[in-house]
PDB file of C-alpha atoms in Angstrom:
ATOM      1  CA  MET S   1      35.918  67.057 -17.366  1.00  0.00           C
ATOM      2  CA  THR S   2      38.038  69.639 -15.570  1.00  0.00           C
ATOM      3  CA  SER S   3      37.933  70.831 -12.018  1.00  0.00           C
ATOM      4  CA  GLY S   4      37.519  74.455 -11.091  1.00  0.00           C
ATOM      5  CA  GLY S   5      40.239  74.706  -8.490  1.00  0.00           C
ATOM      6  CA  THR S   6      42.972  72.967  -6.582  1.00  0.00           C
ATOM      7  CA  THR S   7      42.758  70.267  -3.974  1.00  0.00           C
ATOM      8  CA  ASP S   8      45.095  68.841  -1.369  1.00  0.00           C
ATOM      9  CA  ALA S   9      46.845  65.903  -3.045  1.00  0.00           C
ATOM     10  CA  THR S  10      47.668  64.463   0.365  1.00  0.00           C
ATOM     11  CA  ALA S  11      44.031  64.322   1.482  1.00  0.00           C
ATOM     12  CA  LYS S  12      42.694  60.905   2.452  1.00  0.00           C
ATOM     13  CA  SER S  13      41.707  58.942  -0.655  1.00  0.00           C
ATOM     14  CA  PRO S  14      38.554  56.877  -1.093  1.00  0.00           C
ATOM     15  CA  ALA S  15      39.102  53.176  -0.454  1.00  0.00           C
ATOM     16  CA  SER S  16      38.602  52.373  -4.158  1.00  0.00           C
ATOM     17  CA  GLU S  17      41.064  55.013  -5.388  1.00  0.00           C
ATOM     18  CA  LEU S  18      44.359  53.910  -6.933  1.00  0.00           C
ATOM     19  CA  VAL S  19      47.306  56.352  -6.947  1.00  0.00           C
ATOM     20  CA  GLU S  20      50.560  56.563  -8.921  1.00  0.00           C
ATOM     21  CA  ASP S  21      53.274  59.216  -9.129  1.00  0.00           C
ATOM     22  CA  GLY S  22      54.466  60.579 -12.472  1.00  0.00           C
ATOM     23  CA  ARG S  23      58.110  61.319 -11.657  1.00  0.00           C
ATOM     24  CA  ALA S  24      60.066  63.955 -13.550  1.00  0.00           C
ATOM     25  CA  LYS S  25      62.421  62.482 -16.156  1.00  0.00           C
ATOM     26  CA  VAL S  26      65.879  64.026 -16.466  1.00  0.00           C
ATOM     27  CA  ASN S  27      68.190  63.475 -19.445  1.00  0.00           C
ATOM     28  CA  LEU S  28      71.643  63.498 -17.883  1.00  0.00           C
ATOM     29  CA  THR S  29      73.111  63.140 -21.373  1.00  0.00           C
ATOM     30  CA  LEU S  30      71.463  63.329 -24.778  1.00  0.00           C
ATOM     31  CA  ARG S  31      73.261  62.560 -27.999  1.00  0.00           C
ATOM     32  CA  VAL S  32      71.398  62.914 -31.295  1.00  0.00           C
ATOM     33  CA  VAL S  33      72.777  60.186 -33.538  1.00  0.00           C
ATOM     34  CA  GLY S  34      70.911  61.379 -36.612  1.00  0.00           C
ATOM     35  CA  ARG S  35      67.573  61.870 -38.310  1.00  0.00           C
ATOM     36  CA  ARG S  36      65.922  58.851 -39.853  1.00  0.00           C
ATOM     37  CA  VAL S  37      64.295  58.895 -43.270  1.00  0.00           C
ATOM     38  CA  ASP S  38      60.878  58.776 -41.569  1.00  0.00           C
ATOM     39  CA  GLY S  39      61.671  62.098 -39.884  1.00  0.00           C
ATOM     40  CA  TYR S  40      62.219  60.717 -36.384  1.00  0.00           C
ATOM     41  CA  HIS S  41      65.540  61.272 -34.606  1.00  0.00           C
ATOM     42  CA  ASP S  42      67.689  58.454 -33.203  1.00  0.00           C
ATOM     43  CA  LEU S  43      68.996  59.306 -29.746  1.00  0.00           C
ATOM     44  CA  GLU S  44      71.284  57.966 -27.065  1.00  0.00           C
ATOM     45  CA  SER S  45      70.469  59.300 -23.609  1.00  0.00           C
ATOM     46  CA  VAL S  46      71.149  58.483 -19.984  1.00  0.00           C
ATOM     47  CA  VAL S  47      67.856  59.038 -18.196  1.00  0.00           C
ATOM     48  CA  ALA S  48      67.224  59.281 -14.458  1.00  0.00           C
ATOM     49  CA  PHE S  49      64.130  60.140 -12.451  1.00  0.00           C
ATOM     50  CA  ALA S  50      63.674  62.852  -9.848  1.00  0.00           C
ATOM     51  CA  ASP S  51      61.931  62.752  -6.488  1.00  0.00           C
ATOM     52  CA  CYS S  52      59.413  65.382  -7.627  1.00  0.00           C
ATOM     53  CA  ALA S  53      56.301  64.168  -9.377  1.00  0.00           C
ATOM     54  CA  ASP S  54      52.784  64.785 -10.560  1.00  0.00           C
ATOM     55  CA  ARG S  55      50.224  62.607  -8.790  1.00  0.00           C
ATOM     56  CA  LEU S  56      47.573  60.705 -10.723  1.00  0.00           C
ATOM     57  CA  SER S  57      44.664  58.875  -9.110  1.00  0.00           C
ATOM     58  CA  LEU S  58      42.010  56.615 -10.591  1.00  0.00           C
ATOM     59  CA  ILE S  59      38.605  55.684  -9.237  1.00  0.00           C
ATOM     60  CA  PRO S  60      37.641  52.734 -11.453  1.00  0.00           C
ATOM     61  CA  GLY S  61      34.330  53.053 -13.258  1.00  0.00           C
ATOM     62  CA  ALA S  62      32.553  52.708 -16.564  1.00  0.00           C
ATOM     63  CA  GLU S  63      33.139  56.213 -17.949  1.00  0.00           C
ATOM     64  CA  LEU S  64      36.581  57.624 -18.791  1.00  0.00           C
ATOM     65  CA  GLN S  65      37.047  61.116 -17.335  1.00  0.00           C
ATOM     66  CA  LEU S  66      39.923  63.376 -16.279  1.00  0.00           C
ATOM     67  CA  ALA S  67      40.018  66.214 -13.759  1.00  0.00           C
ATOM     68  CA  THR S  68      43.077  68.418 -13.177  1.00  0.00           C
ATOM     69  CA  THR S  69      44.083  70.063  -9.919  1.00  0.00           C
ATOM     70  CA  GLY S  70      47.233  71.542  -8.438  1.00  0.00           C
ATOM     71  CA  PRO S  71      49.332  74.697  -8.896  1.00  0.00           C
ATOM     72  CA  LEU S  72      50.031  74.041 -12.595  1.00  0.00           C
ATOM     73  CA  ALA S  73      46.654  72.593 -13.582  1.00  0.00           C
ATOM     74  CA  GLU S  74      45.882  75.447 -15.979  1.00  0.00           C
ATOM     75  CA  ALA S  75      49.152  74.825 -17.824  1.00  0.00           C
ATOM     76  CA  CYS S  76      47.844  71.407 -18.897  1.00  0.00           C
ATOM     77  CA  GLY S  77      45.681  73.039 -21.562  1.00  0.00           C
ATOM     78  CA  GLU S  78      42.639  71.299 -22.985  1.00  0.00           C
ATOM     79  CA  VAL S  79      41.923  68.139 -21.020  1.00  0.00           C
ATOM     80  CA  THR S  80      40.733  66.379 -24.184  1.00  0.00           C
ATOM     81  CA  ASP S  81      44.297  66.612 -25.535  1.00  0.00           C
ATOM     82  CA  ASN S  82      45.897  65.193 -22.381  1.00  0.00           C
ATOM     83  CA  LEU S  83      48.138  62.161 -22.838  1.00  0.00           C
ATOM     84  CA  VAL S  84      46.419  60.431 -19.906  1.00  0.00           C
ATOM     85  CA  LEU S  85      43.259  60.153 -22.003  1.00  0.00           C
ATOM     86  CA  LYS S  86      45.166  59.309 -25.189  1.00  0.00           C
ATOM     87  CA  ALA S  87      46.949  56.401 -23.487  1.00  0.00           C
ATOM     88  CA  SER S  88      43.723  55.184 -21.891  1.00  0.00           C
ATOM     89  CA  ARG S  89      41.829  55.196 -25.185  1.00  0.00           C
ATOM     90  CA  LEU S  90      44.638  53.427 -27.034  1.00  0.00           C
ATOM     91  CA  LEU S  91      44.732  50.715 -24.371  1.00  0.00           C
ATOM     92  CA  GLY S  92      40.954  50.413 -24.511  1.00  0.00           C
ATOM     93  CA  GLU S  93      41.229  49.657 -28.242  1.00  0.00           C
ATOM     94  CA  ARG S  94      43.503  46.705 -27.440  1.00  0.00           C
ATOM     95  CA  VAL S  95      42.046  45.289 -24.220  1.00  0.00           C
ATOM     96  CA  PRO S  96      38.408  44.169 -24.563  1.00  0.00           C
ATOM     97  CA  GLY S  97      36.252  45.379 -21.694  1.00  0.00           C
ATOM     98  CA  LEU S  98      38.997  47.576 -20.231  1.00  0.00           C
ATOM     99  CA  LYS S  99      37.888  49.098 -16.927  1.00  0.00           C
ATOM    100  CA  THR S 100      38.737  52.816 -16.887  1.00  0.00           C
ATOM    101  CA  GLY S 101      37.139  55.436 -14.637  1.00  0.00           C
ATOM    102  CA  VAL S 102      37.767  58.917 -13.284  1.00  0.00           C
ATOM    103  CA  PHE S 103      41.360  60.125 -13.283  1.00  0.00           C
ATOM    104  CA  THR S 104      42.454  63.110 -11.185  1.00  0.00           C
ATOM    105  CA  LEU S 105      45.788  64.680 -12.095  1.00  0.00           C
ATOM    106  CA  HIS S 106      47.471  66.846  -9.457  1.00  0.00           C
ATOM    107  CA  LYS S 107      49.890  68.858 -11.601  1.00  0.00           C
ATOM    108  CA  VAL S 108      53.079  70.251 -10.040  1.00  0.00           C
ATOM    109  CA  LEU S 109      55.650  69.717 -12.818  1.00  0.00           C
ATOM    110  CA  PRO S 110      56.116  72.416 -15.462  1.00  0.00           C
ATOM    111  CA  VAL S 111      54.873  71.538 -18.958  1.00  0.00           C
ATOM    112  CA  ALA S 112      56.884  71.590 -22.215  1.00  0.00           C
ATOM    113  CA  ALA S 113      59.897  71.618 -19.921  1.00  0.00           C
ATOM    114  CA  GLY S 114      62.187  68.771 -21.024  1.00  0.00           C
ATOM    115  CA  ILE S 115      61.358  66.603 -17.991  1.00  0.00           C
ATOM    116  CA  GLY S 116      58.652  64.455 -19.547  1.00  0.00           C
ATOM    117  CA  GLY S 117      55.765  65.646 -17.378  1.00  0.00           C
ATOM    118  CA  GLY S 118      53.031  64.682 -19.825  1.00  0.00           C
ATOM    119  CA  SER S 119      54.765  61.406 -20.652  1.00  0.00           C
ATOM    120  CA  ALA S 120      55.164  60.608 -16.953  1.00  0.00           C
ATOM    121  CA  ASP S 121      51.438  61.263 -16.451  1.00  0.00           C
ATOM    122  CA  ALA S 122      50.537  58.966 -19.366  1.00  0.00           C
ATOM    123  CA  ALA S 123      52.825  56.253 -17.991  1.00  0.00           C
ATOM    124  CA  ALA S 124      51.215  56.625 -14.561  1.00  0.00           C
ATOM    125  CA  ALA S 125      47.807  56.198 -16.229  1.00  0.00           C
ATOM    126  CA  LEU S 126      48.964  52.964 -17.865  1.00  0.00           C
ATOM    127  CA  ARG S 127      50.258  51.645 -14.539  1.00  0.00           C
ATOM    128  CA  LEU S 128      46.935  52.498 -12.887  1.00  0.00           C
ATOM    129  CA  LEU S 129      44.945  50.813 -15.647  1.00  0.00           C
ATOM    130  CA  ALA S 130      47.190  47.765 -15.404  1.00  0.00           C
ATOM    131  CA  ARG S 131      46.452  47.551 -11.671  1.00  0.00           C
ATOM    132  CA  ALA S 132      42.717  48.078 -12.156  1.00  0.00           C
ATOM    133  CA  ASN S 133      42.526  45.381 -14.833  1.00  0.00           C
ATOM    134  CA  GLY S 134      45.020  42.822 -13.565  1.00  0.00           C
ATOM    135  CA  LEU S 135      47.483  43.405 -16.418  1.00  0.00           C
ATOM    136  CA  ALA S 136      51.193  42.737 -16.066  1.00  0.00           C
ATOM    137  CA  ILE S 137      53.370  45.824 -16.429  1.00  0.00           C
ATOM    138  CA  ASP S 138      55.237  44.061 -19.252  1.00  0.00           C
ATOM    139  CA  ASP S 139      52.027  43.168 -21.122  1.00  0.00           C
ATOM    140  CA  ALA S 140      52.787  43.613 -24.832  1.00  0.00           C
ATOM    141  CA  ARG S 141      49.663  45.735 -25.297  1.00  0.00           C
ATOM    142  CA  LEU S 142      50.755  48.085 -22.543  1.00  0.00           C
ATOM    143  CA  ILE S 143      54.229  48.452 -24.083  1.00  0.00           C
ATOM    144  CA  GLU S 144      52.748  49.077 -27.531  1.00  0.00           C
ATOM    145  CA  VAL S 145      50.433  51.779 -26.201  1.00  0.00           C
ATOM    146  CA  ALA S 146      53.306  53.447 -24.355  1.00  0.00           C
ATOM    147  CA  ARG S 147      55.251  53.714 -27.624  1.00  0.00           C
ATOM    148  CA  LEU S 148      52.241  55.003 -29.551  1.00  0.00           C
ATOM    149  CA  THR S 149      51.429  57.632 -26.911  1.00  0.00           C
ATOM    150  CA  GLY S 150      54.817  59.346 -26.990  1.00  0.00           C
ATOM    151  CA  ALA S 151      58.559  58.759 -27.337  1.00  0.00           C
ATOM    152  CA  ASP S 152      59.228  59.286 -23.614  1.00  0.00           C
ATOM    153  CA  VAL S 153      56.321  57.195 -22.320  1.00  0.00           C
ATOM    154  CA  PRO S 154      58.137  53.796 -22.457  1.00  0.00           C
ATOM    155  CA  VAL S 155      60.999  55.020 -20.261  1.00  0.00           C
ATOM    156  CA  CYS S 156      58.530  56.681 -17.876  1.00  0.00           C
ATOM    157  CA  LEU S 157      56.507  53.461 -17.637  1.00  0.00           C
ATOM    158  CA  ALA S 158      59.313  51.827 -15.656  1.00  0.00           C
ATOM    159  CA  SER S 159      60.667  55.127 -14.227  1.00  0.00           C
ATOM    160  CA  HIS S 160      64.043  53.470 -13.694  1.00  0.00           C
ATOM    161  CA  ALA S 161      67.427  54.934 -14.611  1.00  0.00           C
ATOM    162  CA  CYS S 162      68.558  53.614 -17.979  1.00  0.00           C
ATOM    163  CA  VAL S 163      70.281  54.221 -21.280  1.00  0.00           C
ATOM    164  CA  MET S 164      67.563  55.062 -23.804  1.00  0.00           C
ATOM    165  CA  THR S 165      68.343  54.599 -27.497  1.00  0.00           C
ATOM    166  CA  GLY S 166      66.570  54.638 -30.837  1.00  0.00           C
ATOM    167  CA  VAL S 167      63.486  56.864 -30.680  1.00  0.00           C
ATOM    168  CA  GLY S 168      63.000  55.899 -27.045  1.00  0.00           C
ATOM    169  CA  GLU S 169      61.981  52.270 -27.498  1.00  0.00           C
ATOM    170  CA  SER S 170      65.264  50.586 -26.499  1.00  0.00           C
ATOM    171  CA  LEU S 171      65.999  50.726 -22.765  1.00  0.00           C
ATOM    172  CA  MET S 172      69.021  49.344 -20.892  1.00  0.00           C
ATOM    173  CA  PRO S 173      68.685  49.665 -17.076  1.00  0.00           C
ATOM    174  CA  LEU S 174      71.473  51.390 -15.169  1.00  0.00           C
ATOM    175  CA  ASP S 175      72.356  51.106 -11.488  1.00  0.00           C
ATOM    176  CA  LEU S 176      72.924  54.759 -10.610  1.00  0.00           C
ATOM    177  CA  PRO S 177      73.839  56.042  -7.158  1.00  0.00           C
ATOM    178  CA  LYS S 178      71.603  58.716  -5.653  1.00  0.00           C
ATOM    179  CA  LEU S 179      72.514  61.986  -7.403  1.00  0.00           C
ATOM    180  CA  PRO S 180      71.898  65.100  -5.252  1.00  0.00           C
ATOM    181  CA  CYS S 181      70.563  67.709  -7.629  1.00  0.00           C
ATOM    182  CA  VAL S 182      68.763  70.966  -8.241  1.00  0.00           C
ATOM    183  CA  LEU S 183      66.247  71.315 -11.059  1.00  0.00           C
ATOM    184  CA  VAL S 184      65.414  74.775 -12.383  1.00  0.00           C
ATOM    185  CA  ASN S 185      62.845  75.849 -14.956  1.00  0.00           C
ATOM    186  CA  PRO S 186      62.565  79.554 -15.895  1.00  0.00           C
ATOM    187  CA  ARG S 187      58.821  79.064 -16.519  1.00  0.00           C
ATOM    188  CA  VAL S 188      59.085  79.290 -20.281  1.00  0.00           C
ATOM    189  CA  ALA S 189      57.754  76.519 -22.512  1.00  0.00           C
ATOM    190  CA  VAL S 190      59.897  75.052 -25.283  1.00  0.00           C
ATOM    191  CA  ALA S 191      58.276  72.907 -27.969  1.00  0.00           C
ATOM    192  CA  THR S 192      60.339  69.786 -28.671  1.00  0.00           C
ATOM    193  CA  LYS S 193      59.568  69.963 -32.400  1.00  0.00           C
ATOM    194  CA  ASP S 194      60.957  73.513 -32.555  1.00  0.00           C
ATOM    195  CA  VAL S 195      64.227  72.440 -30.921  1.00  0.00           C
ATOM    196  CA  PHE S 196      64.702  69.531 -33.314  1.00  0.00           C
ATOM    197  CA  ALA S 197      63.873  71.858 -36.211  1.00  0.00           C
ATOM    198  CA  ALA S 198      66.549  74.261 -34.977  1.00  0.00           C
ATOM    199  CA  LEU S 199      69.015  71.365 -34.893  1.00  0.00           C
ATOM    200  CA  GLY S 200      68.575  71.370 -38.653  1.00  0.00           C
ATOM    201  CA  LEU S 201      69.178  67.748 -39.616  1.00  0.00           C
ATOM    202  CA  ARG S 202      67.890  66.548 -43.000  1.00  0.00           C
ATOM    203  CA  SER S 203      66.132  63.185 -43.338  1.00  0.00           C
ATOM    204  CA  GLY S 204      68.736  60.438 -43.369  1.00  0.00           C
ATOM    205  CA  GLU S 205      71.496  62.726 -42.054  1.00  0.00           C
ATOM    206  CA  LEU S 206      73.844  61.538 -39.289  1.00  0.00           C
ATOM    207  CA  LEU S 207      74.990  64.040 -36.685  1.00  0.00           C
ATOM    208  CA  VAL S 208      77.861  61.831 -35.543  1.00  0.00           C
ATOM    209  CA  GLY S 209      80.269  59.721 -37.553  1.00  0.00           C
ATOM    210  CA  VAL S 210      79.787  56.010 -38.184  1.00  0.00           C
ATOM    211  CA  THR S 211      82.693  55.224 -35.845  1.00  0.00           C
ATOM    212  CA  ASP S 212      80.991  57.167 -33.055  1.00  0.00           C
ATOM    213  CA  VAL S 213      77.767  55.259 -33.635  1.00  0.00           C
ATOM    214  CA  LEU S 214      79.564  51.930 -33.345  1.00  0.00           C
ATOM    215  CA  GLN S 215      81.563  53.006 -30.287  1.00  0.00           C
ATOM    216  CA  ALA S 216      78.815  53.938 -27.851  1.00  0.00           C
ATOM    217  CA  MET S 217      79.693  55.424 -24.483  1.00  0.00           C
ATOM    218  CA  VAL S 218      80.748  52.935 -21.828  1.00  0.00           C
ATOM    219  CA  TRP S 219      79.160  53.843 -18.525  1.00  0.00           C
ATOM    220  CA  PRO S 220      80.493  53.028 -15.040  1.00  0.00           C
ATOM    221  CA  GLU S 221      79.587  49.654 -13.587  1.00  0.00           C
ATOM    222  CA  ALA S 222      77.214  49.067 -10.684  1.00  0.00           C
ATOM    223  CA  GLY S 223      78.703  50.304  -7.427  1.00  0.00           C
ATOM    224  CA  ALA S 224      80.781  53.053  -9.063  1.00  0.00           C
ATOM    225  CA  SER S 225      81.130  56.275  -7.080  1.00  0.00           C
ATOM    226  CA  LEU S 226      79.146  59.447  -7.606  1.00  0.00           C
ATOM    227  CA  GLU S 227      82.348  61.117  -8.805  1.00  0.00           C
ATOM    228  CA  ASP S 228      82.877  58.417 -11.450  1.00  0.00           C
ATOM    229  CA  TRP S 229      79.353  58.889 -12.780  1.00  0.00           C
ATOM    230  CA  VAL S 230      79.577  62.676 -12.894  1.00  0.00           C
ATOM    231  CA  GLU S 231      82.890  62.415 -14.735  1.00  0.00           C
ATOM    232  CA  ALA S 232      81.262  60.127 -17.295  1.00  0.00           C
ATOM    233  CA  PHE S 233      78.298  62.482 -17.727  1.00  0.00           C
ATOM    234  CA  ALA S 234      80.639  65.431 -18.158  1.00  0.00           C
ATOM    235  CA  ALA S 235      82.418  63.612 -20.991  1.00  0.00           C
ATOM    236  CA  SER S 236      79.137  63.515 -22.896  1.00  0.00           C
ATOM    237  CA  THR S 237      76.733  66.326 -23.775  1.00  0.00           C
ATOM    238  CA  ASN S 238      73.164  67.324 -24.593  1.00  0.00           C
ATOM    239  CA  ASP S 239      73.099  67.986 -28.327  1.00  0.00           C
ATOM    240  CA  LEU S 240      69.791  69.849 -28.006  1.00  0.00           C
ATOM    241  CA  GLU S 241      71.157  72.426 -25.564  1.00  0.00           C
ATOM    242  CA  ALA S 242      72.602  74.797 -28.181  1.00  0.00           C
ATOM    243  CA  PRO S 243      69.535  74.863 -30.484  1.00  0.00           C
ATOM    244  CA  ALA S 244      67.203  75.222 -27.477  1.00  0.00           C
ATOM    245  CA  MET S 245      69.297  78.122 -26.214  1.00  0.00           C
ATOM    246  CA  ARG S 246      68.913  79.884 -29.560  1.00  0.00           C
ATOM    247  CA  ILE S 247      65.132  79.622 -29.176  1.00  0.00           C
ATOM    248  CA  ARG S 248      65.112  80.492 -25.455  1.00  0.00           C
ATOM    249  CA  PRO S 249      68.309  82.370 -24.441  1.00  0.00           C
ATOM    250  CA  VAL S 250      67.148  82.303 -20.800  1.00  0.00           C
ATOM    251  CA  ILE S 251      68.331  78.662 -20.727  1.00  0.00           C
ATOM    252  CA  GLY S 252      71.891  79.999 -20.753  1.00  0.00           C
ATOM    253  CA  GLU S 253      71.038  82.188 -17.767  1.00  0.00           C
ATOM    254  CA  VAL S 254      69.722  79.180 -15.862  1.00  0.00           C
ATOM    255  CA  ILE S 255      72.872  77.153 -16.527  1.00  0.00           C
ATOM    256  CA  SER S 256      75.024  80.107 -15.479  1.00  0.00           C
ATOM    257  CA  ALA S 257      73.011  80.506 -12.272  1.00  0.00           C
ATOM    258  CA  LEU S 258      73.482  76.819 -11.464  1.00  0.00           C
ATOM    259  CA  ASN S 259      77.203  76.965 -12.217  1.00  0.00           C
ATOM    260  CA  ALA S 260      77.505  79.981  -9.914  1.00  0.00           C
ATOM    261  CA  THR S 261      76.286  78.005  -6.890  1.00  0.00           C
ATOM    262  CA  ASP S 262      78.792  76.480  -4.477  1.00  0.00           C
ATOM    263  CA  GLY S 263      79.522  72.829  -5.108  1.00  0.00           C
ATOM    264  CA  ALA S 264      77.915  72.418  -8.538  1.00  0.00           C
ATOM    265  CA  TRP S 265      79.779  69.555 -10.191  1.00  0.00           C
ATOM    266  CA  LEU S 266      77.896  69.570 -13.500  1.00  0.00           C
ATOM    267  CA  ALA S 267      75.183  71.847 -14.888  1.00  0.00           C
ATOM    268  CA  ARG S 268      73.288  71.009 -18.073  1.00  0.00           C
ATOM    269  CA  MET S 269      69.914  71.223 -19.777  1.00  0.00           C
ATOM    270  CA  SER S 270      67.532  68.249 -19.655  1.00  0.00           C
ATOM    271  CA  GLY S 271      65.832  66.933 -22.779  1.00  0.00           C
ATOM    272  CA  SER S 272      64.735  69.687 -25.142  1.00  0.00           C
ATOM    273  CA  GLY S 273      64.559  72.232 -22.287  1.00  0.00           C
ATOM    274  CA  ALA S 274      64.017  74.613 -20.718  1.00  0.00           C
ATOM    275  CA  THR S 275      64.566  72.743 -17.411  1.00  0.00           C
ATOM    276  CA  CYS S 276      68.210  72.514 -16.382  1.00  0.00           C
ATOM    277  CA  PHE S 277      69.881  70.565 -13.593  1.00  0.00           C
ATOM    278  CA  ALA S 278      73.058  70.594 -11.532  1.00  0.00           C
ATOM    279  CA  ILE S 279      74.576  67.691  -9.591  1.00  0.00           C
ATOM    280  CA  TYR S 280      76.143  68.210  -6.163  1.00  0.00           C
ATOM    281  CA  GLU S 281      78.205  66.153  -3.737  1.00  0.00           C
ATOM    282  CA  ASN S 282      75.408  65.993  -1.157  1.00  0.00           C
ATOM    283  CA  THR S 283      71.835  67.105  -0.546  1.00  0.00           C
ATOM    284  CA  VAL S 284      72.909  69.850   1.884  1.00  0.00           C
ATOM    285  CA  GLU S 285      74.848  71.637  -0.867  1.00  0.00           C
ATOM    286  CA  ALA S 286      71.967  71.087  -3.267  1.00  0.00           C
ATOM    287  CA  GLY S 287      69.537  72.608  -0.771  1.00  0.00           C
ATOM    288  CA  ARG S 288      71.725  75.678  -0.264  1.00  0.00           C
ATOM    289  CA  ALA S 289      72.082  76.113  -4.016  1.00  0.00           C
ATOM    290  CA  ALA S 290      68.320  75.917  -4.483  1.00  0.00           C
ATOM    291  CA  GLU S 291      67.735  78.561  -1.824  1.00  0.00           C
ATOM    292  CA  LYS S 292      70.213  80.905  -3.512  1.00  0.00           C
ATOM    293  CA  ILE S 293      68.526  80.504  -6.877  1.00  0.00           C
ATOM    294  CA  ARG S 294      65.087  81.042  -5.330  1.00  0.00           C
ATOM    295  CA  ARG S 295      66.317  84.282  -3.743  1.00  0.00           C
ATOM    296  CA  ASP S 296      67.979  85.522  -6.926  1.00  0.00           C
ATOM    297  CA  HIS S 297      65.197  84.383  -9.287  1.00  0.00           C
ATOM    298  CA  PRO S 298      61.907  84.153  -7.352  1.00  0.00           C
ATOM    299  CA  GLN S 299      59.914  83.704 -10.573  1.00  0.00           C
ATOM    300  CA  TRP S 300      61.698  80.454 -11.511  1.00  0.00           C
ATOM    301  CA  TRP S 301      60.517  76.920 -10.621  1.00  0.00           C
ATOM    302  CA  VAL S 302      63.165  75.309  -8.410  1.00  0.00           C
ATOM    303  CA  HIS S 303      63.393  71.824  -6.884  1.00  0.00           C
ATOM    304  CA  ALA S 304      66.171  70.398  -4.710  1.00  0.00           C
ATOM    305  CA  GLY S 305      66.295  66.626  -4.264  1.00  0.00           C
ATOM    306  CA  THR S 306      67.854  63.514  -5.774  1.00  0.00           C
ATOM    307  CA  LEU S 307      67.931  61.663  -9.070  1.00  0.00           C
ATOM    308  CA  SER S 308      68.015  57.886  -9.261  1.00  0.00           C
TER     309      SER S 308
END
């Protein structure tokens, strides 16, 4: 079920309605270790979460339904293909008598954008269903469904900064400081499968040497300064940036625009793109940078805030 228009996500909710935010995921680093023989890619990525989010609500009931609202609702495509419903159905197969109901997704994050919007929505759905059914967030069935729904859903389930390895199933929490940032998407979609195809790894091929695999990056300890973290991020990379840029050259323009702002310490693409980010010393500089980019590129999606 889809809605025909937009609604105010801040409107007063019914007493029975449960609400969760699906926060944007940002890959501060992303190293592709190699391609496994099953075709999946092993990754190592530092992931943080932004203070911009889709909003998902649930009114518990007998029939599973989904309505979409918000400025980017149409970009969601066919509701029947939405990961919110996929996750709900998979959980229903594992939890007898699972109480579902009517979901409403207020969509503000760009899709196919390298910030895990669909995965964040699916994770929010699992958190809502856990609340509605008295399930613990670390219930094995919930974790299994997160993995089956999509590679980024497990990390979005907790929505906590971490080092993500493997195909997204291994998570090591990190204690990051607040990172003032600007996120920019040029409003072009990039299919993750196309970016990995452009990377060109054969099954069983390693992108990095065995020594590099064994000597993983050592990240700053809890309490380290913002400068220390940015220096560590800068020493790493996003291995998908170059292949994504070949598919969508505008990604290079976005990174250049971010680098041209005053106070940008590090500018890079997130995930498989096309969203890019820059980190700043404080939120004032980030806000000024965002305003400049909005003036220069009014057609782009721009968010100034923090990562954590």
